[in-house]
mmCIF file with all atom_site columns, C-alpha atoms in Angstrom:
data_model
loop_
_atom_site.group_PDB
_atom_site.id
_atom_site.type_symbol
_atom_site.label_atom_id
_atom_site.label_alt_id
_atom_site.label_comp_id
_atom_site.label_asym_id
_atom_site.label_entity_id
_atom_site.label_seq_id
_atom_site.pdbx_PDB_ins_code
_atom_site.Cartn_x
_atom_site.Cartn_y
_atom_site.Cartn_z
_atom_site.occupancy
_atom_site.B_iso_or_equiv
_atom_site.pdbx_formal_charge
_atom_site.auth_seq_id
_atom_site.auth_comp_id
_atom_site.auth_asym_id
_atom_site.auth_atom_id
_atom_site.pdbx_PDB_model_num
ATOM 1   C CA . UNK A 1 1   ? -8.330 -98.479  79.428 1.00 0.00 ? 240 UNK A CA 1
ATOM 2   C CA . UNK A 1 2   ? -7.175 -95.652  81.715 1.00 0.00 ? 241 UNK A CA 1
ATOM 3   C CA . UNK A 1 3   ? -5.863 -98.197  84.237 1.00 0.00 ? 242 UNK A CA 1
ATOM 4   C CA . UNK A 1 4   ? -3.890 -99.933  81.490 1.00 0.00 ? 243 UNK A CA 1
ATOM 5   C CA . UNK A 1 5   ? -2.335 -96.657  80.356 1.00 0.00 ? 244 UNK A CA 1
ATOM 6   C CA . UNK A 1 6   ? -1.504 -95.701  83.936 1.00 0.00 ? 245 UNK A CA 1
ATOM 7   C CA . UNK A 1 7   ? 0.080  -99.099  84.579 1.00 0.00 ? 246 UNK A CA 1
ATOM 8   C CA . UNK A 1 8   ? 2.073  -98.861  81.341 1.00 0.00 ? 247 UNK A CA 1
ATOM 9   C CA . UNK A 1 9   ? 3.243  -95.343  82.234 1.00 0.00 ? 248 UNK A CA 1
ATOM 10  C CA . UNK A 1 10  ? 4.330  -96.452  85.707 1.00 0.00 ? 249 UNK A CA 1
ATOM 11  C CA . UNK A 1 11  ? 6.156  -99.462  84.259 1.00 0.00 ? 250 UNK A CA 1
ATOM 12  C CA . UNK A 1 12  ? 7.999  -97.228  81.769 1.00 0.00 ? 251 UNK A CA 1
ATOM 13  C CA . UNK A 1 13  ? 8.898  -94.744  84.509 1.00 0.00 ? 252 UNK A CA 1
ATOM 14  C CA . UNK A 1 14  ? 10.296 -97.535  86.697 1.00 0.00 ? 253 UNK A CA 1
ATOM 15  C CA . UNK A 1 15  ? 12.399 -98.791  83.760 1.00 0.00 ? 254 UNK A CA 1
ATOM 16  C CA . UNK A 1 16  ? 13.865 -95.326  83.203 1.00 0.00 ? 255 UNK A CA 1
ATOM 17  C CA . UNK A 1 17  ? 14.508 -94.869  86.923 1.00 0.00 ? 256 UNK A CA 1
ATOM 18  C CA . UNK A 1 18  ? 16.360 -98.187  87.040 1.00 0.00 ? 257 UNK A CA 1
ATOM 19  C CA . UNK A 1 19  ? 18.613 -97.077  84.160 1.00 0.00 ? 258 UNK A CA 1
ATOM 20  C CA . UNK A 1 20  ? 19.537 -93.810  85.896 1.00 0.00 ? 259 UNK A CA 1
ATOM 21  C CA . UNK A 1 21  ? 22.975 -94.244  87.402 1.00 0.00 ? 260 UNK A CA 1
ATOM 22  C CA . UNK A 1 22  ? 23.226 -97.907  86.353 1.00 0.00 ? 261 UNK A CA 1
ATOM 23  C CA . UNK A 1 23  ? 26.943 -98.762  86.369 1.00 0.00 ? 262 UNK A CA 1
ATOM 24  C CA . UNK A 1 24  ? 28.076 -100.530 83.194 1.00 0.00 ? 263 UNK A CA 1
ATOM 25  C CA . UNK A 1 25  ? 31.464 -101.796 82.078 1.00 0.00 ? 264 UNK A CA 1
ATOM 26  C CA . UNK A 1 26  ? 31.914 -102.325 78.349 1.00 0.00 ? 265 UNK A CA 1
ATOM 27  C CA . UNK A 1 27  ? 34.975 -104.438 77.564 1.00 0.00 ? 266 UNK A CA 1
ATOM 28  C CA . UNK A 1 28  ? 36.176 -104.155 73.973 1.00 0.00 ? 267 UNK A CA 1
ATOM 29  C CA . UNK A 1 29  ? 38.931 -106.443 72.662 1.00 0.00 ? 268 UNK A CA 1
ATOM 30  C CA . UNK A 1 30  ? 37.878 -107.074 69.068 1.00 0.00 ? 269 UNK A CA 1
ATOM 31  C CA . UNK A 1 31  ? 39.965 -105.817 66.163 1.00 0.00 ? 270 UNK A CA 1
ATOM 32  C CA . UNK A 1 32  ? 36.802 -105.689 64.035 1.00 0.00 ? 271 UNK A CA 1
ATOM 33  C CA . UNK A 1 33  ? 35.773 -102.129 63.196 1.00 0.00 ? 272 UNK A CA 1
ATOM 34  C CA . UNK A 1 34  ? 32.098 -103.080 63.120 1.00 0.00 ? 273 UNK A CA 1
ATOM 35  C CA . UNK A 1 35  ? 32.262 -104.855 66.492 1.00 0.00 ? 274 UNK A CA 1
ATOM 36  C CA . UNK A 1 36  ? 34.086 -101.900 68.045 1.00 0.00 ? 275 UNK A CA 1
ATOM 37  C CA . UNK A 1 37  ? 31.499 -99.613  66.471 1.00 0.00 ? 276 UNK A CA 1
ATOM 38  C CA . UNK A 1 38  ? 28.469 -101.432 67.829 1.00 0.00 ? 277 UNK A CA 1
ATOM 39  C CA . UNK A 1 39  ? 30.061 -101.624 71.290 1.00 0.00 ? 278 UNK A CA 1
ATOM 40  C CA . UNK A 1 40  ? 30.571 -97.865  71.302 1.00 0.00 ? 279 UNK A CA 1
ATOM 41  C CA . UNK A 1 41  ? 27.195 -97.039  69.745 1.00 0.00 ? 280 UNK A CA 1
ATOM 42  C CA . UNK A 1 42  ? 25.611 -99.026  72.588 1.00 0.00 ? 281 UNK A CA 1
ATOM 43  C CA . UNK A 1 43  ? 27.912 -97.275  75.070 1.00 0.00 ? 282 UNK A CA 1
ATOM 44  C CA . UNK A 1 44  ? 26.625 -93.911  73.882 1.00 0.00 ? 283 UNK A CA 1
ATOM 45  C CA . UNK A 1 45  ? 23.015 -95.142  73.992 1.00 0.00 ? 284 UNK A CA 1
ATOM 46  C CA . UNK A 1 46  ? 23.343 -96.514  77.533 1.00 0.00 ? 285 UNK A CA 1
ATOM 47  C CA . UNK A 1 47  ? 24.870 -93.212  78.562 1.00 0.00 ? 286 UNK A CA 1
ATOM 48  C CA . UNK A 1 48  ? 22.012 -91.275  76.983 1.00 0.00 ? 287 UNK A CA 1
ATOM 49  C CA . UNK A 1 49  ? 19.608 -93.410  79.027 1.00 0.00 ? 288 UNK A CA 1
ATOM 50  C CA . UNK A 1 50  ? 21.342 -92.611  82.309 1.00 0.00 ? 289 UNK A CA 1
ATOM 51  C CA . UNK A 1 51  ? 23.983 -95.328  82.540 1.00 0.00 ? 290 UNK A CA 1
ATOM 52  C CA . UNK A 1 52  ? 27.359 -94.609  84.117 1.00 0.00 ? 291 UNK A CA 1
ATOM 53  C CA . UNK A 1 53  ? 29.634 -96.280  81.588 1.00 0.00 ? 292 UNK A CA 1
ATOM 54  C CA . UNK A 1 54  ? 33.264 -97.323  81.811 1.00 0.00 ? 293 UNK A CA 1
ATOM 55  C CA . UNK A 1 55  ? 34.971 -98.647  78.661 1.00 0.00 ? 294 UNK A CA 1
ATOM 56  C CA . UNK A 1 56  ? 37.861 -101.071 79.125 1.00 0.00 ? 295 UNK A CA 1
ATOM 57  C CA . UNK A 1 57  ? 39.950 -101.473 75.952 1.00 0.00 ? 296 UNK A CA 1
ATOM 58  C CA . UNK A 1 58  ? 42.399 -104.309 75.434 1.00 0.00 ? 297 UNK A CA 1
ATOM 59  C CA . UNK A 1 59  ? 44.227 -106.081 72.623 1.00 0.00 ? 298 UNK A CA 1
ATOM 60  C CA . UNK A 1 60  ? 43.696 -104.391 69.229 1.00 0.00 ? 299 UNK A CA 1
ATOM 61  C CA . UNK A 1 61  ? 40.782 -102.336 70.590 1.00 0.00 ? 300 UNK A CA 1
ATOM 62  C CA . UNK A 1 62  ? 43.296 -100.628 72.870 1.00 0.00 ? 301 UNK A CA 1
ATOM 63  C CA . UNK A 1 63  ? 44.508 -98.739  69.799 1.00 0.00 ? 302 UNK A CA 1
ATOM 64  C CA . UNK A 1 64  ? 41.291 -96.670  70.021 1.00 0.00 ? 303 UNK A CA 1
ATOM 65  C CA . UNK A 1 65  ? 42.791 -95.058  73.132 1.00 0.00 ? 304 UNK A CA 1
ATOM 66  C CA . UNK A 1 66  ? 45.804 -93.683  71.288 1.00 0.00 ? 305 UNK A CA 1
ATOM 67  C CA . UNK A 1 67  ? 46.087 -90.006  70.399 1.00 0.00 ? 306 UNK A CA 1
ATOM 68  C CA . UNK A 1 68  ? 45.289 -89.541  66.737 1.00 0.00 ? 307 UNK A CA 1
ATOM 69  C CA . UNK A 1 69  ? 43.451 -92.879  66.492 1.00 0.00 ? 308 UNK A CA 1
ATOM 70  C CA . UNK A 1 70  ? 41.772 -93.021  63.113 1.00 0.00 ? 309 UNK A CA 1
ATOM 71  C CA . UNK A 1 71  ? 40.083 -95.957  61.516 1.00 0.00 ? 310 UNK A CA 1
ATOM 72  C CA . UNK A 1 72  ? 37.427 -96.890  59.047 1.00 0.00 ? 311 UNK A CA 1
ATOM 73  C CA . UNK A 1 73  ? 34.217 -94.841  59.075 1.00 0.00 ? 312 UNK A CA 1
ATOM 74  C CA . UNK A 1 74  ? 31.022 -96.759  59.677 1.00 0.00 ? 313 UNK A CA 1
ATOM 75  C CA . UNK A 1 75  ? 27.693 -96.044  58.055 1.00 0.00 ? 314 UNK A CA 1
ATOM 76  C CA . UNK A 1 76  ? 25.139 -94.624  58.491 1.00 0.00 ? 315 UNK A CA 1
ATOM 77  C CA . UNK A 1 77  ? 26.736 -91.866  60.605 1.00 0.00 ? 316 UNK A CA 1
ATOM 78  C CA . UNK A 1 78  ? 30.182 -91.957  58.945 1.00 0.00 ? 317 UNK A CA 1
ATOM 79  C CA . UNK A 1 79  ? 32.055 -92.065  62.254 1.00 0.00 ? 318 UNK A CA 1
ATOM 80  C CA . UNK A 1 80  ? 34.945 -94.214  63.406 1.00 0.00 ? 319 UNK A CA 1
ATOM 81  C CA . UNK A 1 81  ? 34.946 -96.238  66.626 1.00 0.00 ? 320 UNK A CA 1
ATOM 82  C CA . UNK A 1 82  ? 37.600 -93.815  67.939 1.00 0.00 ? 321 UNK A CA 1
ATOM 83  C CA . UNK A 1 83  ? 35.205 -90.911  67.339 1.00 0.00 ? 322 UNK A CA 1
ATOM 84  C CA . UNK A 1 84  ? 32.413 -92.806  69.113 1.00 0.00 ? 323 UNK A CA 1
ATOM 85  C CA . UNK A 1 85  ? 34.741 -93.336  72.083 1.00 0.00 ? 324 UNK A CA 1
ATOM 86  C CA . UNK A 1 86  ? 35.612 -89.637  72.118 1.00 0.00 ? 325 UNK A CA 1
ATOM 87  C CA . UNK A 1 87  ? 31.914 -88.742  72.023 1.00 0.00 ? 326 UNK A CA 1
ATOM 88  C CA . UNK A 1 88  ? 31.112 -90.998  74.981 1.00 0.00 ? 327 UNK A CA 1
ATOM 89  C CA . UNK A 1 89  ? 33.985 -89.560  76.999 1.00 0.00 ? 328 UNK A CA 1
ATOM 90  C CA . UNK A 1 90  ? 32.887 -85.984  76.271 1.00 0.00 ? 329 UNK A CA 1
ATOM 91  C CA . UNK A 1 91  ? 29.513 -86.930  77.763 1.00 0.00 ? 330 UNK A CA 1
ATOM 92  C CA . UNK A 1 92  ? 31.056 -88.381  80.922 1.00 0.00 ? 331 UNK A CA 1
ATOM 93  C CA . UNK A 1 93  ? 32.018 -91.967  80.173 1.00 0.00 ? 332 UNK A CA 1
ATOM 94  C CA . UNK A 1 94  ? 35.356 -93.114  81.521 1.00 0.00 ? 333 UNK A CA 1
ATOM 95  C CA . UNK A 1 95  ? 37.815 -95.285  79.636 1.00 0.00 ? 334 UNK A CA 1
ATOM 96  C CA . UNK A 1 96  ? 41.015 -97.158  80.275 1.00 0.00 ? 335 UNK A CA 1
ATOM 97  C CA . UNK A 1 97  ? 43.264 -99.645  78.554 1.00 0.00 ? 336 UNK A CA 1
ATOM 98  C CA . UNK A 1 98  ? 43.770 -103.004 80.226 1.00 0.00 ? 337 UNK A CA 1
ATOM 99  C CA . UNK A 1 99  ? 46.860 -103.372 82.376 1.00 0.00 ? 338 UNK A CA 1
ATOM 100 C CA . UNK A 1 100 ? 48.459 -105.627 79.740 1.00 0.00 ? 339 UNK A CA 1
ATOM 101 C CA . UNK A 1 101 ? 48.047 -103.240 76.811 1.00 0.00 ? 340 UNK A CA 1
ATOM 102 C CA . UNK A 1 102 ? 50.938 -100.799 77.303 1.00 0.00 ? 341 UNK A CA 1
ATOM 103 C CA . UNK A 1 103 ? 53.669 -103.264 78.313 1.00 0.00 ? 342 UNK A CA 1
ATOM 104 C CA . UNK A 1 104 ? 52.766 -105.662 75.496 1.00 0.00 ? 343 UNK A CA 1
ATOM 105 C CA . UNK A 1 105 ? 52.368 -103.170 72.657 1.00 0.00 ? 344 UNK A CA 1
ATOM 106 C CA . UNK A 1 106 ? 55.345 -100.913 73.287 1.00 0.00 ? 345 UNK A CA 1
ATOM 107 C CA . UNK A 1 107 ? 53.064 -97.896  73.659 1.00 0.00 ? 346 UNK A CA 1
ATOM 108 C CA . UNK A 1 108 ? 53.596 -95.482  76.540 1.00 0.00 ? 347 UNK A CA 1
ATOM 109 C CA . UNK A 1 109 ? 51.107 -93.658  78.790 1.00 0.00 ? 348 UNK A CA 1
ATOM 110 C CA . UNK A 1 110 ? 51.853 -90.344  77.069 1.00 0.00 ? 349 UNK A CA 1
ATOM 111 C CA . UNK A 1 111 ? 50.554 -91.807  73.797 1.00 0.00 ? 350 UNK A CA 1
ATOM 112 C CA . UNK A 1 112 ? 47.084 -92.269  75.288 1.00 0.00 ? 351 UNK A CA 1
ATOM 113 C CA . UNK A 1 113 ? 44.306 -89.725  74.786 1.00 0.00 ? 352 UNK A CA 1
ATOM 114 C CA . UNK A 1 114 ? 43.673 -87.312  77.627 1.00 0.00 ? 353 UNK A CA 1
ATOM 115 C CA . UNK A 1 115 ? 41.538 -88.953  80.290 1.00 0.00 ? 354 UNK A CA 1
ATOM 116 C CA . UNK A 1 116 ? 42.604 -92.510  79.424 1.00 0.00 ? 355 UNK A CA 1
ATOM 117 C CA . UNK A 1 117 ? 45.095 -94.442  81.514 1.00 0.00 ? 356 UNK A CA 1
ATOM 118 C CA . UNK A 1 118 ? 46.016 -98.042  82.219 1.00 0.00 ? 357 UNK A CA 1
ATOM 119 C CA . UNK A 1 119 ? 43.474 -99.845  84.383 1.00 0.00 ? 358 UNK A CA 1
ATOM 120 C CA . UNK A 1 120 ? 44.601 -101.076 87.773 1.00 0.00 ? 359 UNK A CA 1
ATOM 121 C CA . UNK A 1 121 ? 43.621 -104.769 88.059 1.00 0.00 ? 360 UNK A CA 1
ATOM 122 C CA . UNK A 1 122 ? 42.581 -104.527 91.726 1.00 0.00 ? 361 UNK A CA 1
ATOM 123 C CA . UNK A 1 123 ? 40.322 -101.523 91.092 1.00 0.00 ? 362 UNK A CA 1
ATOM 124 C CA . UNK A 1 124 ? 38.882 -103.005 87.889 1.00 0.00 ? 363 UNK A CA 1
ATOM 125 C CA . UNK A 1 125 ? 38.309 -106.385 89.545 1.00 0.00 ? 364 UNK A CA 1
ATOM 126 C CA . UNK A 1 126 ? 36.478 -104.753 92.455 1.00 0.00 ? 365 UNK A CA 1
ATOM 127 C CA . UNK A 1 127 ? 34.268 -102.779 90.052 1.00 0.00 ? 366 UNK A CA 1
ATOM 128 C CA . UNK A 1 128 ? 33.406 -105.891 88.036 1.00 0.00 ? 367 UNK A CA 1
ATOM 129 C CA . UNK A 1 129 ? 32.234 -107.613 91.239 1.00 0.00 ? 368 UNK A CA 1
ATOM 130 C CA . UNK A 1 130 ? 29.754 -104.868 92.123 1.00 0.00 ? 369 UNK A CA 1
ATOM 131 C CA . UNK A 1 131 ? 26.386 -106.673 92.247 1.00 0.00 ? 370 UNK A CA 1
ATOM 132 C CA . UNK A 1 132 ? 24.505 -103.903 90.419 1.00 0.00 ? 371 UNK A CA 1
ATOM 133 C CA . UNK A 1 133 ? 27.106 -103.506 87.618 1.00 0.00 ? 372 UNK A CA 1
ATOM 134 C CA . UNK A 1 134 ? 26.321 -104.816 84.148 1.00 0.00 ? 373 UNK A CA 1
ATOM 135 C CA . UNK A 1 135 ? 29.309 -106.104 82.181 1.00 0.00 ? 374 UNK A CA 1
ATOM 136 C CA . UNK A 1 136 ? 29.319 -106.443 78.408 1.00 0.00 ? 375 UNK A CA 1
ATOM 137 C CA . UNK A 1 137 ? 32.167 -107.800 76.320 1.00 0.00 ? 376 UNK A CA 1
ATOM 138 C CA . UNK A 1 138 ? 32.792 -107.275 72.613 1.00 0.00 ? 377 UNK A CA 1
#
């Protein structure tokens, strides 16, 4: 019994250690409030478990990067996807809009929230190729 508990404890500790510093890119393109919400809830959870998260927003999800972004509140916490993004960034996540967002929406860089800029395709492509990076798309 003691050996089983020790083995289980070691396994859990290894799992936590593997999550520490794990680079993750979360790509959000969906216009769906619920899909954006779950992507950003998971972003915050991965961050809380030690992940180093970057959020790449494109298409309608890029609107979350705009100053004053509002949106529909989601239960049970009554928060919008924009608020979830803000929360993740306050805790150290980085975020950018895809390189196509600004030129194809008519928005300008000064309309983006502080800390958010347009992604550079060469830098983003290099990051996505990192062997240890997990990539999730919503």
